[in-house]
Amino acid sequence: MSAEAADREAATSSRPCTPPQTSWFEFLLEEALLEAHLQKPCPDPPPVQLIVQFLEQASKPSVNEQNQVQPPPDNKRNRILKLLALKVAAHLKWDLDVLEKSLSVPVLNMLLNELLCISKVPPGTKHVDVDLSSLPPTTAMAILLYNRWAIRTIVQSSFPVKQVKPGPPQLSVMNQIQQEKELTENILKVLKEQAADSILVLEAALKLNKDLYVHTIRTLDLLAIEPGMVNGETESSTAGLKISTEEMQCQVCYDLGAVYFQQGSTNASVYENAKEKFFRTKELISKIGSSSLHCTIDEKRLAGYCQACGVLTSSSNSTSQQSTPYSQIHCCMRCGNYQELVKIFLEDNRTLSLPVQFRQSVLRELFQKAQQGNDALDEICFRICTCNTVCDVMQGRAIGIQFNQLFLKPNKEKIDFLLEVCSRSINLEHASESLKRKMAAFLKNMCLSLEDLQLVFMISSHELFITLLKDDERKLLIDQMRKRSPRINLCTKPVTSFYDIPASASVNIGQLEHQLILSVDPWRIRQILIELHGMTSERQFWTISSKWEVPNVYGSVILGIKDNLTRDLVYILMAKGLHCSAIKDFVHAKQLFAACLELVTEFSPKLRQVMLNEMLLLDIYTHEAGAGVSGERPPSDLISRVRGYLEMRVPDIPLRQVVAEECVAFMLNWRENEYLTMQVPLLLVQTNPYVKEDIVNDIAAEHISIWPSTIPNLQSVDFEAVAVTVKELVSYALTINSNNHFWLIIQADIYFATNQYSAALHYYLQAGAVCSDFFNKMVSPDVYTDQVIKRMIKCCSLLNCHTQVAILCQFLREVDYKTAFKALQEQNSHDAMDSYYDYIWDVTILEYLTYLHHKRGETDKRQIAIKAIGQTELNASNPEEVLQLAAQRRKKKFLQAMAKLYF
């Protein structure tokens, strides 16, 4: 039997697991219809999905007579299907932007491999070993397309992916999704292994000085008709779709720039390469024109890349680096030129080109530097905060808590600068009436908030104030100020300067202790302790900071060390390491733990195992916050260490429950369920507290009656489109009216539903603030419903702010003691803990705190809880009005403190 006859028999025979095969007449008809479809000027629907259909049919496994599954046969039917898929891609001019949007990674991988095969690239050939200049133009272009797609896919896989909310569970669909996910992971693994080769191939392509050609429907037909010819007519320079040298280089430069930019996150010097490629892309676009049919570059994204590279590269002689406010601000922050930074913010208050998030991030960085001991930055923080506040006023946003804090003690200099910012931020000749009213209201409210009448007069007599407020408004305001009773300023006695106190030994010890508190360098900590112990042998230096805490199970072992210096050093290294781990400063945490491990290995096998356990927990956190975010599996060594911990049965080793819980969670995250059911002790599984019922992620709706209560056909609803529409609508609505508390609640619900808990808390608190005069009045129960409070509780819990959880449990109509007690049992809390006890008014919770601290041996914290219980206004025999007033006062203070954290 001839090969062609065998193909016909294979194509027409029916098999048990597959439907009857299509006849040759139907194939020819389907191909004719395809060509007619592709020749339409604007095909509708787009033909991209035809690629999926053709390749799925061609890759279906076969079943032999013994019902054994075999790979898809290489017969004429499957070759035609693959050719049809290639023709669709050729019709789309091999535009990777279009193909990547519609095709999954496995399908596009299959399509480009078929292109390589039909373009006569031998399978198994390393592309980096091939001389592109010696290949036929369509063969070289096929290699370039594949390697461009490879690095684009690597870059795309590094971006965070939003988790799709699963629908009703369907076993077949879930299996299919899981298979595709595993196949995608395997392909990505191979592409990443070959990334260096792909980059070399593309770099070599930039040296080509000839036009290339890509396959069209015609050249694909030529190859199908005469498969024996080596590319046949396609070797000719006139066959296929012409891609000019400039167009090819433009695409390759852009893709190389993107992959270099991604690599720059681990190697900053690579940003120079990215910058070079992106700037070359811009030059090529200006040369070939943005209307090129074969070279489609997202110019807005390219501009963003160029701007970022200009900021991140360190070249000081580049004029382009200074062309944007971002790069100028970056340079000012890096070299400490803060006066110039203030000038940039003042200028931007007129142009409003900087995003509000960027302005806030710069201010946060300045605050952090100021808190680390740079007192000279206090004034700069005030000036930048003032610029941001005036910008917020002009754009209709609420004034942040930072400005109110920095303005607690106003003086003439602060008022002068505030008026200067207001004057330079508004152009009175061209400003709209709305903008003038916002600025006038701000200045008026500033006058009402000031107690010193001289400062009020400074504002009210200023030219801007006189221009913006009408005569009757100014007179009414001044009369109100004069009628206020003067208040005595008690802070008139000058305070002796710290530098006026003569130096002494105690001052030197105090300075060293201050350095000890701030330092996270283990060798510097060791040196400071040696110096301190050389000055005095009576002090226990592990007690100098109340923030240094190690778990009780470890504390008894560490404090049993006889040598005072070693005891202090071990305790402080562990306490600082745990703190760094809690704030996700994993680099310093690892250094501190490694130094502690080296120290205790010399004398204590028990503490050595403790440190190994803590370093295991740190490595789990590091992976989950780094490579694990993008779905990359942990290294086999880490999995082995986790298994070793779960199987460990060493007696007398102090163990923290959180280590076991995180190990179990780690194994569950990476689908080691079968191992867990066989190895984990049953007691640990039964007593694991990390099972919290979930709150429904429904979004609040103001007019719920007009929303449909049922949807007859769920398949007809594009839920993604609905979600995007709601987000954009709410975002736009808040630009119109930023103080609508119901819209703020909706915005918070959206962030809650998408697992952005810090942002959700920000908007929940803002909703309460705008309808209660910044919590000076009671927030209406219609705003802070039980549902809203529960969501705030969950946000705080997932942010590890467990004391805040306990306090919010009091806000419910019925206090949730179970959740409150469970939260207070958590020892790894990221909030202020005992400093929040003054906000608790429920005596039952305070009594539980007293018992808990007594049980743990935490005497200082127990005394704070007892002091909170002893306040007379919380006495149960008080009238109900007194108790309500006490609760309301604590609610107000707590919500204002929360706003300080999240605004």
PDB file of N, CA and C in Angstrom, residues 69 144 176 188 283 312 360 387 445 450 464 513 621 648 727 785 788:
ATOM      1  N   VAL A  69      -3.680   4.606  23.522  1.00  0.00           N
ATOM      2  CA  VAL A  69      -3.564   5.981  23.055  1.00  0.00           C
ATOM      3  C   VAL A  69      -2.197   6.176  22.407  1.00  0.00           C
ATOM      4  N   LEU A 144      13.689  34.439  14.006  1.00  0.00           N
ATOM      5  CA  LEU A 144      13.518  35.691  14.761  1.00  0.00           C
ATOM      6  C   LEU A 144      12.161  35.753  15.436  1.00  0.00           C
ATOM      7  N   GLN A 176      -8.870  20.273  32.616  1.00  0.00           N
ATOM      8  CA  GLN A 176      -8.333  20.905  31.413  1.00  0.00           C
ATOM      9  C   GLN A 176      -7.507  22.144  31.774  1.00  0.00           C
ATOM     10  N   LEU A 188       7.420  27.560  29.886  1.00  0.00           N
ATOM     11  CA  LEU A 188       8.136  28.707  30.448  1.00  0.00           C
ATOM     12  C   LEU A 188       9.487  28.305  31.019  1.00  0.00           C
ATOM     13  N   GLU A 283      14.485  56.024  17.714  1.00  0.00           N
ATOM     14  CA  GLU A 283      15.117  56.534  16.490  1.00  0.00           C
ATOM     15  C   GLU A 283      14.572  55.831  15.258  1.00  0.00           C
ATOM     16  N   LEU A 312      16.626  55.420  36.174  1.00  0.00           N
ATOM     17  CA  LEU A 312      17.333  54.340  36.868  1.00  0.00           C
ATOM     18  C   LEU A 312      18.805  54.264  36.517  1.00  0.00           C
ATOM     19  N   GLN A 360       2.934  61.140  47.134  1.00  0.00           N
ATOM     20  CA  GLN A 360       2.826  60.559  48.482  1.00  0.00           C
ATOM     21  C   GLN A 360       3.994  59.630  48.782  1.00  0.00           C
ATOM     22  N   CYS A 387       2.954  71.264  49.973  1.00  0.00           N
ATOM     23  CA  CYS A 387       2.735  71.244  48.512  1.00  0.00           C
ATOM     24  C   CYS A 387       1.695  70.182  48.144  1.00  0.00           C
ATOM     25  N   ASN A 445     -10.969  77.663  56.322  1.00  0.00           N
ATOM     26  CA  ASN A 445     -10.895  76.615  57.342  1.00  0.00           C
ATOM     27  C   ASN A 445      -9.580  76.692  58.122  1.00  0.00           C
ATOM     28  N   LEU A 450      -6.975  77.937  63.612  1.00  0.00           N
ATOM     29  CA  LEU A 450      -5.857  78.556  64.327  1.00  0.00           C
ATOM     30  C   LEU A 450      -6.341  79.243  65.595  1.00  0.00           C
ATOM     31  N   LEU A 464      -3.960  87.051  48.429  1.00  0.00           N
ATOM     32  CA  LEU A 464      -4.735  85.938  47.866  1.00  0.00           C
ATOM     33  C   LEU A 464      -6.057  85.769  48.600  1.00  0.00           C
ATOM     34  N   GLU A 513      23.760  53.001  73.362  1.00  0.00           N
ATOM     35  CA  GLU A 513      22.478  52.299  73.406  1.00  0.00           C
ATOM     36  C   GLU A 513      21.577  52.719  72.256  1.00  0.00           C
ATOM     37  N   TYR A 621       9.186  32.524  53.911  1.00  0.00           N
ATOM     38  CA  TYR A 621       8.653  33.870  53.689  1.00  0.00           C
ATOM     39  C   TYR A 621       9.314  34.533  52.470  1.00  0.00           C
ATOM     40  N   MET A 648      10.497  15.995  62.043  1.00  0.00           N
ATOM     41  CA  MET A 648      11.461  16.079  63.148  1.00  0.00           C
ATOM     42  C   MET A 648      10.807  15.690  64.471  1.00  0.00           C
ATOM     43  N   LYS A 727     -15.404  49.452  38.219  1.00  0.00           N
ATOM     44  CA  LYS A 727     -14.209  50.118  38.753  1.00  0.00           C
ATOM     45  C   LYS A 727     -14.034  51.501  38.151  1.00  0.00           C
ATOM     46  N   THR A 785     -21.852  49.650  58.809  1.00  0.00           N
ATOM     47  CA  THR A 785     -22.705  48.511  59.123  1.00  0.00           C
ATOM     48  C   THR A 785     -21.857  47.360  59.651  1.00  0.00           C
ATOM     49  N   VAL A 788     -19.555  46.093  56.974  1.00  0.00           N
ATOM     50  CA  VAL A 788     -18.355  46.905  56.769  1.00  0.00           C
ATOM     51  C   VAL A 788     -17.349  46.655  57.890  1.00  0.00           C
TER      52      VAL A 788
END
